[in-house]
CSV table of C-alpha atoms in Angstrom, one decimal:
chain,number,residue,atom,x,y,z
A,2,MET,CA,-9.4,8.1,8.4
A,3,ALA,CA,-11.4,11.0,9.9
A,4,SER,CA,-12.4,9.6,13.3
A,5,SER,CA,-10.3,8.9,16.4
A,6,ASN,CA,-10.6,5.6,18.2
A,7,THR,CA,-8.4,3.7,20.6
A,8,LYS,CA,-10.1,0.4,20.1
A,9,GLY,CA,-8.4,-0.6,16.8
A,10,THR,CA,-9.8,-0.8,13.4
A,11,ASN,CA,-13.0,-2.1,11.8
A,12,ALA,CA,-14.5,-2.0,8.3
A,13,THR,CA,-17.1,0.5,9.3
A,14,ASN,CA,-15.1,3.4,10.6
A,15,GLY,CA,-11.7,2.7,8.9
A,16,THR,CA,-9.7,4.0,11.9
A,17,LEU,CA,-6.4,2.7,12.9
A,18,LYS,CA,-5.3,1.0,16.1
A,19,GLY,CA,-3.3,3.1,18.4
A,20,GLN,CA,-5.1,6.4,17.6
A,21,SER,CA,-5.7,8.4,20.7
A,22,LYS,CA,-8.4,10.9,21.4
A,23,SER,CA,-6.0,13.0,23.4
A,24,SER,CA,-3.6,13.4,20.4
A,25,LYS,CA,-3.6,16.9,19.1
A,26,PRO,CA,-1.8,18.2,16.0
A,27,ARG,CA,0.9,20.7,16.4
A,28,MET,CA,-0.2,24.3,16.3
A,29,GLU,CA,1.8,25.2,13.2
A,30,ARG,CA,0.0,22.6,11.0
A,31,LYS,CA,-3.0,24.9,10.3
A,32,ILE,CA,-4.0,23.3,7.0
A,33,SER,CA,-5.0,20.1,8.6
A,34,SER,CA,-8.2,19.5,10.6
A,35,PRO,CA,-7.7,18.1,14.2
A,36,MET,CA,-9.9,15.1,13.3
A,37,ASN,CA,-8.0,14.5,10.0
A,38,PRO,CA,-4.2,14.3,10.8
A,39,ALA,CA,-1.9,13.8,7.8
A,40,PHE,CA,-1.2,10.2,7.0
A,41,MET,CA,0.9,8.2,4.5
A,42,THR,CA,0.7,5.2,2.3
A,43,SER,CA,3.6,3.3,0.8
A,44,ALA,CA,4.0,0.5,-1.7
A,45,PRO,CA,7.0,-1.3,-3.2
A,46,GLY,CA,8.2,-1.6,-6.7
A,47,LYS,CA,8.7,-5.0,-8.3
A,48,VAL,CA,10.7,-7.0,-10.7
A,49,ILE,CA,9.4,-9.7,-12.9
A,50,VAL,CA,11.8,-12.6,-12.4
A,51,TYR,CA,10.2,-14.8,-15.0
A,52,GLY,CA,7.4,-14.4,-17.6
A,53,GLU,CA,7.2,-10.8,-18.8
A,54,HIS,CA,5.2,-10.2,-22.0
A,55,ALA,CA,3.9,-13.8,-21.9
A,56,VAL,CA,1.8,-12.8,-18.9
A,57,VAL,CA,-0.1,-10.3,-21.1
A,58,HIS,CA,-1.1,-13.3,-23.3
A,59,GLY,CA,-2.6,-15.5,-20.6
A,60,LYS,CA,0.7,-17.2,-19.5
A,61,ALA,CA,2.1,-17.2,-16.0
A,62,ALA,CA,4.7,-14.9,-14.5
A,63,ILE,CA,6.7,-14.8,-11.2
A,64,ALA,CA,7.1,-11.3,-9.8
A,65,ALA,CA,8.7,-10.2,-6.5
A,66,ALA,CA,8.6,-7.0,-4.4
A,67,ILE,CA,11.8,-5.0,-4.0
A,68,SER,CA,12.9,-2.7,-1.3
A,69,LEU,CA,12.6,0.5,-3.4
A,70,ARG,CA,9.2,2.1,-2.7
A,71,SER,CA,6.8,5.0,-3.4
A,72,TYR,CA,5.3,7.2,-0.7
A,73,LEU,CA,2.1,9.3,-0.6
A,74,LEU,CA,1.5,11.9,2.0
A,75,VAL,CA,-2.2,12.9,2.3
A,76,THR,CA,-3.0,16.2,4.1
A,77,THR,CA,-6.6,17.1,4.7
A,78,LEU,CA,-7.6,20.8,4.3
A,79,SER,CA,-10.1,22.8,6.3
A,80,LYS,CA,-13.7,22.5,5.3
A,81,SER,CA,-13.7,25.9,3.5
A,82,GLN,CA,-10.9,24.9,1.1
A,83,ARG,CA,-12.8,23.1,-1.7
A,84,THR,CA,-9.8,21.9,-3.8
A,85,ILE,CA,-7.7,18.8,-4.3
A,86,SER,CA,-4.0,19.0,-5.3
A,87,LEU,CA,-1.7,16.5,-6.7
A,88,ARG,CA,2.0,17.3,-6.2
A,89,PHE,CA,4.6,14.9,-7.6
A,90,PRO,CA,7.9,16.8,-7.8
A,91,ASP,CA,9.8,13.7,-9.1
A,92,ILE,CA,8.1,14.1,-12.5
A,93,GLY,CA,7.5,17.9,-12.2
A,94,LEU,CA,3.8,17.6,-11.7
A,95,SER,CA,1.8,20.1,-9.6
A,96,HIS,CA,-1.9,20.6,-10.3
A,97,THR,CA,-5.0,21.7,-8.4
A,98,TRP,CA,-8.7,21.1,-9.1
A,99,ASP,CA,-11.8,22.8,-7.8
A,100,ILE,CA,-13.8,19.8,-6.3
A,101,ASP,CA,-17.2,21.3,-7.1
A,102,ALA,CA,-16.3,21.9,-10.8
A,103,LEU,CA,-15.4,18.2,-11.4
A,104,PRO,CA,-17.8,16.0,-13.5
A,105,TRP,CA,-19.7,14.4,-10.5
A,106,SER,CA,-23.0,14.1,-12.4
A,107,THR,CA,-21.4,11.8,-15.0
A,108,PHE,CA,-19.5,9.7,-12.5
A,109,SER,CA,-22.4,9.4,-10.0
A,110,HIS,CA,-25.0,8.5,-12.6
A,111,PRO,CA,-26.7,5.2,-11.6
A,112,SER,CA,-25.5,3.6,-14.9
A,113,LYS,CA,-21.9,4.6,-14.2
A,114,LYS,CA,-21.4,4.6,-10.5
A,115,LYS,CA,-19.0,1.9,-9.1
A,116,MET,CA,-18.8,0.7,-5.6
A,117,TYR,CA,-15.5,0.3,-3.7
A,118,TYR,CA,-15.8,-3.5,-3.9
A,119,ASP,CA,-16.5,-3.7,-7.6
A,120,LEU,CA,-14.2,-5.4,-10.1
A,121,VAL,CA,-13.5,-2.9,-12.9
A,122,THR,CA,-11.9,-4.5,-15.9
A,123,THR,CA,-12.2,-1.7,-18.5
A,124,LEU,CA,-12.3,2.1,-18.4
A,125,ASP,CA,-15.7,3.6,-19.2
A,126,PRO,CA,-15.2,5.8,-22.3
A,127,ASP,CA,-17.9,8.2,-21.2
A,128,LEU,CA,-16.1,8.8,-17.9
A,129,VAL,CA,-12.8,9.2,-19.6
A,130,LYS,CA,-14.3,11.8,-21.9
A,131,ALA,CA,-15.9,13.6,-19.0
A,132,MET,CA,-12.4,14.0,-17.4
A,133,GLN,CA,-10.7,15.4,-20.5
A,134,PRO,CA,-11.6,19.1,-19.9
A,135,HIS,CA,-10.1,18.8,-16.4
A,136,LEU,CA,-6.9,17.2,-17.7
A,137,SER,CA,-6.2,19.5,-20.7
A,138,ASP,CA,-4.5,22.2,-18.5
A,139,VAL,CA,-2.3,19.8,-16.6
A,140,SER,CA,1.4,20.9,-17.2
A,141,PRO,CA,0.6,22.9,-20.3
A,142,GLU,CA,4.2,24.0,-20.5
A,143,ALA,CA,5.5,20.4,-20.8
A,144,THR,CA,6.1,18.7,-24.1
A,145,GLY,CA,6.7,15.2,-25.4
A,146,GLU,CA,7.3,12.3,-23.0
A,147,HIS,CA,7.3,14.7,-19.9
A,148,LYS,CA,3.8,15.9,-20.7
A,149,LYS,CA,2.6,12.3,-21.4
A,150,ILE,CA,3.9,11.1,-18.1
A,151,ARG,CA,2.4,13.9,-16.1
A,152,GLN,CA,-1.0,13.7,-17.8
A,153,ALA,CA,-1.1,9.9,-17.3
A,154,ALA,CA,-0.5,10.3,-13.6
A,155,ALA,CA,-3.1,13.0,-13.3
A,156,SER,CA,-5.6,10.9,-15.2
A,157,ALA,CA,-5.1,7.9,-13.0
A,158,PHE,CA,-5.5,10.0,-9.9
A,159,LEU,CA,-8.6,11.8,-11.1
A,160,TYR,CA,-10.4,8.6,-12.4
A,161,LEU,CA,-9.9,7.0,-9.0
A,162,PHE,CA,-10.9,10.1,-7.1
A,163,LEU,CA,-14.1,10.6,-9.0
A,164,SER,CA,-15.0,6.9,-8.9
A,165,LEU,CA,-14.4,6.4,-5.2
A,166,GLY,CA,-15.3,9.8,-3.8
A,167,ASN,CA,-18.2,12.2,-4.0
A,168,GLN,CA,-18.8,15.9,-4.1
A,169,THR,CA,-18.7,16.2,-0.3
A,170,PHE,CA,-15.2,14.8,-0.3
A,171,PRO,CA,-12.8,17.0,1.9
A,172,GLY,CA,-10.3,19.1,0.2
A,173,SER,CA,-6.9,17.4,0.3
A,174,ILE,CA,-3.3,17.6,-0.9
A,175,TYR,CA,-1.7,14.4,-2.3
A,176,ALA,CA,2.1,14.6,-2.3
A,177,LEU,CA,3.9,11.8,-4.0
A,178,ARG,CA,7.6,10.8,-3.8
A,179,SER,CA,9.4,7.7,-5.0
A,180,THR,CA,12.7,6.0,-4.5
A,181,LEU,CA,12.0,4.0,-7.7
A,182,PRO,CA,13.4,5.2,-11.1
A,183,ILE,CA,10.5,6.2,-13.3
A,184,GLY,CA,10.1,4.2,-16.5
A,185,ALA,CA,12.7,1.7,-15.7
A,186,GLY,CA,10.6,-1.5,-15.7
A,187,LEU,CA,10.4,-1.6,-11.9
A,188,GLY,CA,6.7,-1.1,-11.5
A,189,SER,CA,6.9,2.6,-10.5
A,190,SER,CA,3.5,3.4,-11.9
A,191,ALA,CA,1.9,0.4,-10.1
A,192,SER,CA,3.6,1.4,-6.8
A,193,ILE,CA,2.1,4.9,-7.2
A,194,SER,CA,-1.3,3.5,-8.2
A,195,VAL,CA,-1.4,1.3,-5.0
A,196,CYS,CA,-0.5,4.3,-2.9
A,197,LEU,CA,-3.3,6.3,-4.4
A,198,SER,CA,-5.9,3.5,-4.2
A,199,SER,CA,-5.1,2.6,-0.6
A,200,ALA,CA,-5.2,6.3,0.4
A,201,LEU,CA,-8.6,7.0,-1.2
A,202,LEU,CA,-10.1,3.8,0.2
A,203,LEU,CA,-8.9,4.8,3.6
A,204,GLN,CA,-10.4,8.2,3.3
A,205,ILE,CA,-13.8,6.8,2.4
A,206,ARG,CA,-13.4,4.4,5.4
A,207,THR,CA,-13.8,1.1,3.6
A,208,LEU,CA,-10.6,-0.5,4.8
A,209,ALA,CA,-9.9,-2.2,8.1
A,210,GLY,CA,-6.4,-2.3,9.6
A,211,PRO,CA,-3.7,-2.9,9.2
A,212,HIS,CA,-3.0,-4.1,12.7
A,213,PRO,CA,-0.9,-6.9,14.1
A,214,ASP,CA,-3.7,-9.2,15.1
A,215,GLN,CA,-5.8,-8.8,11.9
A,216,PRO,CA,-7.0,-12.1,10.6
A,217,SER,CA,-5.3,-13.3,7.5
A,218,GLU,CA,-8.6,-13.6,5.6
A,219,GLU,CA,-9.5,-10.0,6.4
A,220,ALA,CA,-6.1,-8.7,5.4
A,221,GLU,CA,-6.4,-10.6,2.1
A,222,LEU,CA,-9.8,-9.0,1.4
A,223,GLN,CA,-8.4,-5.5,2.1
A,224,ILE,CA,-5.4,-6.1,-0.2
A,225,GLU,CA,-7.7,-7.3,-3.0
A,226,ARG,CA,-9.8,-4.1,-2.7
A,227,ILE,CA,-6.7,-2.0,-2.9
A,228,ASN,CA,-5.3,-4.1,-5.8
A,229,ARG,CA,-8.5,-3.8,-7.9
A,230,TRP,CA,-8.6,-0.1,-7.9
A,231,ALA,CA,-4.8,0.1,-8.4
A,232,PHE,CA,-5.4,-1.9,-11.6
A,233,VAL,CA,-7.9,0.8,-12.7
A,234,ALA,CA,-5.3,3.4,-12.3
A,235,GLU,CA,-2.8,1.2,-14.2
A,236,MET,CA,-5.3,1.1,-17.1
A,237,CYS,CA,-5.4,4.9,-17.2
A,238,ILE,CA,-1.6,4.9,-17.5
A,239,HIS,CA,-0.8,1.9,-19.7
A,240,GLY,CA,-4.0,1.0,-21.5
A,241,ASN,CA,-3.8,-2.8,-21.3
A,242,PRO,CA,-1.7,-3.7,-18.3
A,243,SER,CA,-1.4,-7.4,-17.2
A,244,GLY,CA,-2.1,-6.6,-13.6
A,245,VAL,CA,1.0,-8.3,-12.3
A,246,ASP,CA,2.7,-5.1,-11.2
A,247,ASN,CA,-0.1,-3.8,-9.0
A,248,THR,CA,-0.8,-7.3,-7.6
A,249,VAL,CA,2.7,-7.8,-6.3
A,250,SER,CA,3.0,-4.2,-5.1
A,251,SER,CA,-0.3,-4.6,-3.1
A,252,GLY,CA,0.5,-7.9,-1.5
A,253,GLY,CA,4.3,-7.8,-1.4
A,254,LYS,CA,6.6,-10.9,-1.2
A,255,ALA,CA,6.3,-12.8,-4.5
A,256,VAL,CA,3.5,-14.2,-6.6
A,257,LEU,CA,2.8,-16.6,-9.4
A,258,PHE,CA,0.4,-14.6,-11.5
A,259,LYS,CA,-1.9,-15.7,-14.4
A,260,ARG,CA,-4.7,-13.8,-16.1
A,261,GLU,CA,-6.4,-15.8,-18.8
A,262,ASP,CA,-9.7,-13.9,-18.8
A,263,TYR,CA,-9.8,-10.1,-18.3
A,264,THR,CA,-13.4,-10.2,-17.3
A,265,ARG,CA,-12.4,-12.2,-14.2
A,266,ALA,CA,-10.0,-11.7,-11.4
A,267,PRO,CA,-6.5,-13.0,-12.1
A,268,LYS,CA,-5.2,-16.3,-10.5
A,269,VAL,CA,-2.6,-15.3,-8.0
A,270,THR,CA,-0.6,-17.8,-6.0
A,271,PRO,CA,1.4,-16.2,-3.2
A,272,LEU,CA,5.0,-17.5,-2.9
A,273,ARG,CA,5.6,-17.0,0.8
A,274,LYS,CA,8.8,-19.0,0.8
A,275,PHE,CA,10.3,-17.1,-2.2
A,276,PRO,CA,14.1,-16.9,-1.4
A,277,GLU,CA,15.7,-13.6,-0.6
A,278,LEU,CA,18.1,-13.8,-3.5
A,279,PRO,CA,21.0,-11.3,-3.8
A,280,MET,CA,20.2,-9.2,-6.8
A,281,LEU,CA,22.0,-6.4,-8.7
A,282,LEU,CA,19.5,-4.2,-10.4
A,283,VAL,CA,20.8,-1.9,-13.1
A,284,ASN,CA,18.9,0.9,-14.8
A,285,THR,CA,19.8,1.6,-18.4
A,286,LYS,CA,18.4,5.1,-18.2
A,287,GLN,CA,17.0,4.4,-21.6
A,288,ALA,CA,13.4,5.6,-21.7
A,289,ARG,CA,10.8,3.3,-23.0
A,290,SER,CA,7.0,2.8,-23.1
A,291,THR,CA,5.3,-0.3,-21.7
A,292,ALA,CA,2.4,0.2,-24.0
A,293,THR,CA,4.7,0.4,-27.1
A,294,GLU,CA,6.5,-2.8,-26.2
A,295,VAL,CA,3.3,-4.7,-25.4
A,296,ALA,CA,1.9,-3.5,-28.7
A,297,LYS,CA,5.1,-4.7,-30.5
A,298,VAL,CA,4.6,-8.2,-29.2
A,299,GLY,CA,0.9,-8.1,-30.1
A,300,ALA,CA,1.8,-7.0,-33.7
A,301,LEU,CA,4.4,-9.9,-34.0
A,302,LYS,CA,1.7,-12.3,-32.8
A,303,GLY,CA,-0.6,-11.0,-35.5
A,304,SER,CA,2.0,-11.4,-38.3
A,305,LEU,CA,3.7,-14.6,-37.1
A,306,PRO,CA,1.1,-16.3,-34.8
A,307,VAL,CA,2.5,-19.8,-34.7
A,308,ILE,CA,6.1,-18.8,-34.0
A,309,THR,CA,5.2,-16.1,-31.5
A,310,GLU,CA,2.9,-18.5,-29.6
A,311,ALA,CA,5.7,-21.0,-29.5
A,312,ILE,CA,8.0,-18.4,-27.9
A,313,LEU,CA,5.4,-17.4,-25.4
A,314,ASN,CA,4.9,-21.1,-24.5
A,315,THR,CA,8.6,-21.5,-23.9
A,316,ILE,CA,8.6,-18.5,-21.6
A,317,ASP,CA,5.6,-20.1,-19.8
A,318,ALA,CA,7.6,-23.4,-19.4
A,319,VAL,CA,10.5,-21.5,-17.9
A,320,THR,CA,8.2,-19.9,-15.3
A,321,GLU,CA,6.6,-23.2,-14.5
A,322,ALA,CA,10.1,-24.8,-14.0
A,323,ALA,CA,11.1,-22.0,-11.6
A,324,TYR,CA,7.8,-22.3,-9.7
A,325,LYS,CA,8.2,-26.1,-9.3
A,326,LEU,CA,11.7,-25.7,-8.0
A,327,ILE,CA,10.8,-23.0,-5.5
A,328,THR,CA,7.8,-24.8,-4.1
A,329,SER,CA,9.3,-28.3,-4.0
A,330,ALA,CA,9.6,-30.0,-0.6
A,331,THR,CA,13.4,-30.3,-1.1
A,332,PHE,CA,14.0,-26.7,-2.1
A,333,ASN,CA,17.1,-25.3,-0.5
A,334,GLN,CA,18.1,-21.7,-1.4
A,335,LYS,CA,21.6,-22.2,0.0
A,336,ASP,CA,22.4,-25.0,-2.3
A,337,PRO,CA,24.6,-23.7,-5.1
A,338,HIS,CA,22.8,-25.9,-7.6
A,339,THR,CA,19.6,-23.9,-6.8
A,340,ALA,CA,21.1,-20.6,-7.7
A,341,GLU,CA,22.6,-22.1,-10.9
A,342,THR,CA,19.3,-23.5,-12.0
A,343,LEU,CA,17.4,-20.3,-11.4
A,344,GLY,CA,20.1,-18.4,-13.1
A,345,LYS,CA,20.1,-20.6,-16.2
A,346,LEU,CA,16.3,-20.2,-16.4
A,347,MET,CA,16.7,-16.5,-16.3
A,348,GLY,CA,19.1,-16.7,-19.3
A,349,VAL,CA,16.6,-18.8,-21.3
A,350,ASN,CA,13.9,-16.4,-20.4
A,351,HIS,CA,15.9,-13.4,-21.6
A,352,GLY,CA,16.8,-15.2,-24.9
A,353,GLN,CA,13.1,-15.6,-25.7
A,354,LEU,CA,12.4,-12.0,-24.9
A,355,VAL,CA,15.2,-11.0,-27.4
A,356,SER,CA,13.3,-13.2,-29.9
A,357,LEU,CA,10.2,-11.2,-29.3
A,358,GLY,CA,12.1,-8.0,-30.2
A,359,VAL,CA,11.8,-6.3,-26.8
A,360,SER,CA,15.5,-6.0,-25.8
A,361,HIS,CA,17.7,-3.0,-26.4
A,362,PRO,CA,21.5,-2.5,-27.0
A,363,ARG,CA,21.9,-1.0,-23.5
A,364,LEU,CA,20.3,-4.0,-22.0
A,365,GLU,CA,22.6,-6.3,-24.0
A,366,ARG,CA,25.6,-4.3,-23.0
A,367,ILE,CA,24.8,-4.9,-19.3
A,368,ARG,CA,24.5,-8.6,-19.9
A,369,GLU,CA,27.9,-8.5,-21.7
A,370,LEU,CA,29.6,-6.7,-18.9
A,371,VAL,CA,28.2,-9.2,-16.3
A,372,ASP,CA,29.2,-12.2,-18.4
A,373,LEU,CA,32.8,-10.8,-18.9
A,374,VAL,CA,33.4,-10.8,-15.1
A,375,GLY,CA,31.4,-14.0,-14.6
A,376,VAL,CA,29.4,-12.9,-11.4
A,377,GLY,CA,25.9,-14.0,-12.3
A,378,TRP,CA,23.0,-14.4,-14.7
A,379,THR,CA,21.3,-11.4,-16.2
A,380,LYS,CA,18.0,-10.7,-17.9
A,381,LEU,CA,15.8,-7.7,-18.7
A,382,THR,CA,12.9,-7.2,-16.3
A,383,GLY,CA,9.6,-5.5,-17.2
A,384,ALA,CA,8.6,-4.4,-20.7
A,385,GLY,CA,12.1,-4.1,-22.1
A,386,GLY,CA,13.0,-1.6,-24.9
A,387,GLY,CA,15.2,0.0,-22.2
A,388,GLY,CA,14.4,0.0,-18.5
A,389,SER,CA,16.3,-2.3,-16.2
A,390,THR,CA,18.1,-5.6,-15.9
A,391,ILE,CA,18.3,-7.9,-12.9
A,392,THR,CA,21.3,-10.1,-12.1
A,393,LEU,CA,21.2,-13.1,-9.9
A,394,LEU,CA,24.6,-13.1,-8.3
A,395,ARG,CA,26.6,-16.3,-8.0
A,396,PRO,CA,27.1,-17.5,-4.4
A,397,ASP,CA,30.8,-17.6,-5.1
A,398,ALA,CA,31.1,-14.3,-6.9
A,399,SER,CA,34.4,-12.6,-5.9
A,400,PRO,CA,34.3,-9.2,-4.3
A,401,LYS,CA,37.1,-8.2,-6.8
A,402,ALA,CA,35.0,-9.1,-9.8
A,403,LEU,CA,32.0,-7.3,-8.4
A,404,LYS,CA,34.1,-4.2,-7.8
A,405,GLU,CA,35.3,-4.4,-11.4
A,406,LEU,CA,31.8,-4.7,-12.7
A,407,GLU,CA,30.6,-1.7,-10.7
A,408,GLY,CA,33.4,0.4,-12.1
A,409,LYS,CA,32.5,-0.6,-15.7
A,410,LEU,CA,28.8,0.1,-15.1
A,411,ASP,CA,29.5,3.5,-13.6
A,412,ALA,CA,31.8,4.4,-16.5
A,413,GLU,CA,29.1,3.8,-19.0
A,414,ASP,CA,26.5,5.8,-17.1
A,415,PHE,CA,24.3,2.9,-15.8
A,416,GLU,CA,22.5,3.3,-12.5
A,417,ARG,CA,23.1,0.5,-9.9
A,418,PHE,CA,20.9,-0.6,-7.0
A,419,GLU,CA,21.5,-3.3,-4.5
A,420,THR,CA,18.0,-4.6,-3.7
A,421,THR,CA,16.2,-7.1,-1.6
A,422,LEU,CA,13.4,-9.3,-3.0
A,423,GLY,CA,10.3,-10.4,-1.2
A,424,GLY,CA,9.5,-7.6,1.2
A,425,ASP,CA,6.2,-6.1,2.5
A,426,GLY,CA,3.5,-4.8,0.2
A,427,VAL,CA,1.2,-1.8,0.8
A,428,GLY,CA,1.6,-0.1,4.2
A,429,VAL,CA,0.1,2.8,6.2
A,430,LEU,CA,1.7,5.4,8.5
A,431,TRP,CA,-1.2,6.9,10.5
A,432,PRO,CA,-0.7,9.6,11.7
A,433,ALA,CA,2.4,10.7,9.7
A,434,VAL,CA,4.8,10.4,12.6
A,435,LEU,CA,7.9,8.1,12.8
A,436,ARG,CA,9.8,7.3,15.9
A,437,ASP,CA,12.8,5.1,16.6
A,438,GLU,CA,12.4,1.9,18.6
A,439,GLY,CA,12.4,2.6,22.4
A,440,GLU,CA,11.5,6.3,22.0
A,441,GLU,CA,8.7,6.9,24.5
A,442,GLU,CA,7.4,10.2,23.3
A,443,GLY,CA,7.5,12.5,20.3
A,444,GLY,CA,8.9,11.4,17.0
A,445,VAL,CA,9.4,12.9,13.7
A,446,GLU,CA,6.3,14.5,12.3
A,447,ILE,CA,6.3,14.3,8.5
A,448,ASP,CA,4.8,17.5,7.2
A,449,GLN,CA,4.3,18.5,3.6
A,450,GLN,CA,7.2,20.8,3.4
A,451,LYS,CA,9.7,18.3,4.7
A,452,PHE,CA,8.4,15.7,2.5
A,453,LEU,CA,8.4,17.7,-0.8
A,454,GLU,CA,11.8,19.2,-0.1
A,455,ALA,CA,13.5,15.9,0.8
A,456,GLU,CA,16.5,15.7,-1.6
A,457,GLY,CA,16.4,12.7,-4.0
A,458,GLU,CA,15.9,9.1,-3.2
A,459,THR,CA,18.3,9.2,-0.3
A,460,GLY,CA,16.5,12.1,1.3
A,461,VAL,CA,13.1,10.5,0.9
A,462,GLU,CA,14.3,7.2,2.3
A,463,SER,CA,16.0,8.9,5.3
A,464,LEU,CA,12.9,10.9,6.1
A,465,VAL,CA,10.0,8.5,5.7
A,466,GLY,CA,11.5,5.2,4.6
A,467,VAL,CA,10.1,1.9,5.8
A,468,GLY,CA,13.6,0.9,6.8
A,469,ALA,CA,15.4,4.3,6.6
A,470,GLY,CA,18.7,2.5,7.2
A,471,ARG,CA,17.6,1.5,10.7
A,472,GLU,CA,17.1,-1.9,12.2
A,473,LYS,CA,13.7,-0.9,13.8
A,474,ARG,CA,11.5,2.1,13.1
A,475,GLU,CA,8.0,2.3,14.6
A,476,GLY,CA,5.0,3.6,12.8
A,477,TRP,CA,4.6,1.8,9.5
A,478,LYS,CA,2.0,-1.0,9.5
A,479,PHE,CA,1.3,-3.5,6.7
A,480,TRP,CA,-1.5,-5.8,5.6
A,481,ARG,CA,0.1,-9.3,5.9
A,482,ILE,CA,-1.5,-12.5,4.7
């Protein structure tokens, strides 16, 4: 992202269309080099509509992007500043590393060095060990789950930075914000991983686009590169992720995802006609660990292999039934029978997840409240053990009943979101300037202070959001297949 070019983008220089040689940064932005203006990346969260946990064991899952997103602002420092900083106020993380003190000799060794186009399916234990001295002082004052979350985020960032970069990498500040609840089963870590992956790949100039006339095949290749390295970051955070979260966050829309062999790329079938279903998303605010829940199912499979495999096969059959319905030639999302069928399948899916032991009383309470007012079909989404539920609303759900449900959820301290399924995947804002449609000059320049001080999810969305509550906002561009 360092060079300026008005001829669009290509895989060699990685510059973005619309960049002008005459553009100059404002005088007050002293920390950024004129040839390296601040830029942003953004990626959506996701919900697994069908197939969670079974997907870890080689079965299929359907996942869809949601309108809640993470945002990463990258500010390049002057050449004399040889540091990289990760600032993530939403989880209380702020840490700076000396670039020249990092373990480059280990990561750049011929037996260890990876290229940006490589498929990395396991973390190298020698590289993980080399990072440890540089992670031990991350948030030393934190304890318990807070410390674990912060060190996992720092580990994911540092592993990607050292794998993709080199010792001549420019000093930079990486500021992260998210409108996604952390640890709620909505793919927040994958969303962050995709933001980091895309930003670093852009900085080393290995991505083309995105631009409106980019060939679909080229866009697909770019998304796959981003996705592969986002999966590496996910391994740093979760240990044994399925890969579904980072896949849907990278590509957006919805996908049928299946990974039978972790030494090979997953089989991903885009669902470009996935219906924009009205969903109520409810966060239990009950903390849980994806790794713990995944391990729980693994342990059950070890002790009761035949029964557990039967449950996983039933979940797979539910996913297949939903896929066949959505992709059938006669599919009509406005048909009330369609919503009822998809809703019933969600109910069956949830029941099987309960059998696997990954539900939670707070999740079951949400289902109970929804059933009492009769407005839709509810299931847990993600790892379970807490996290979130999704409710497919009945087409004929009464406003009075919905209002009653909202009141009950609020009274029991649940967090509600109205969300849209099937939106865009990873996007880029280069330079970090947003303008409203029809605005000929100027725009809102997103500097680090504004970004870090934006208040809550609403403040972040208002400042940098892809939609930001407006019909049209120019600046954000997306890789689209």
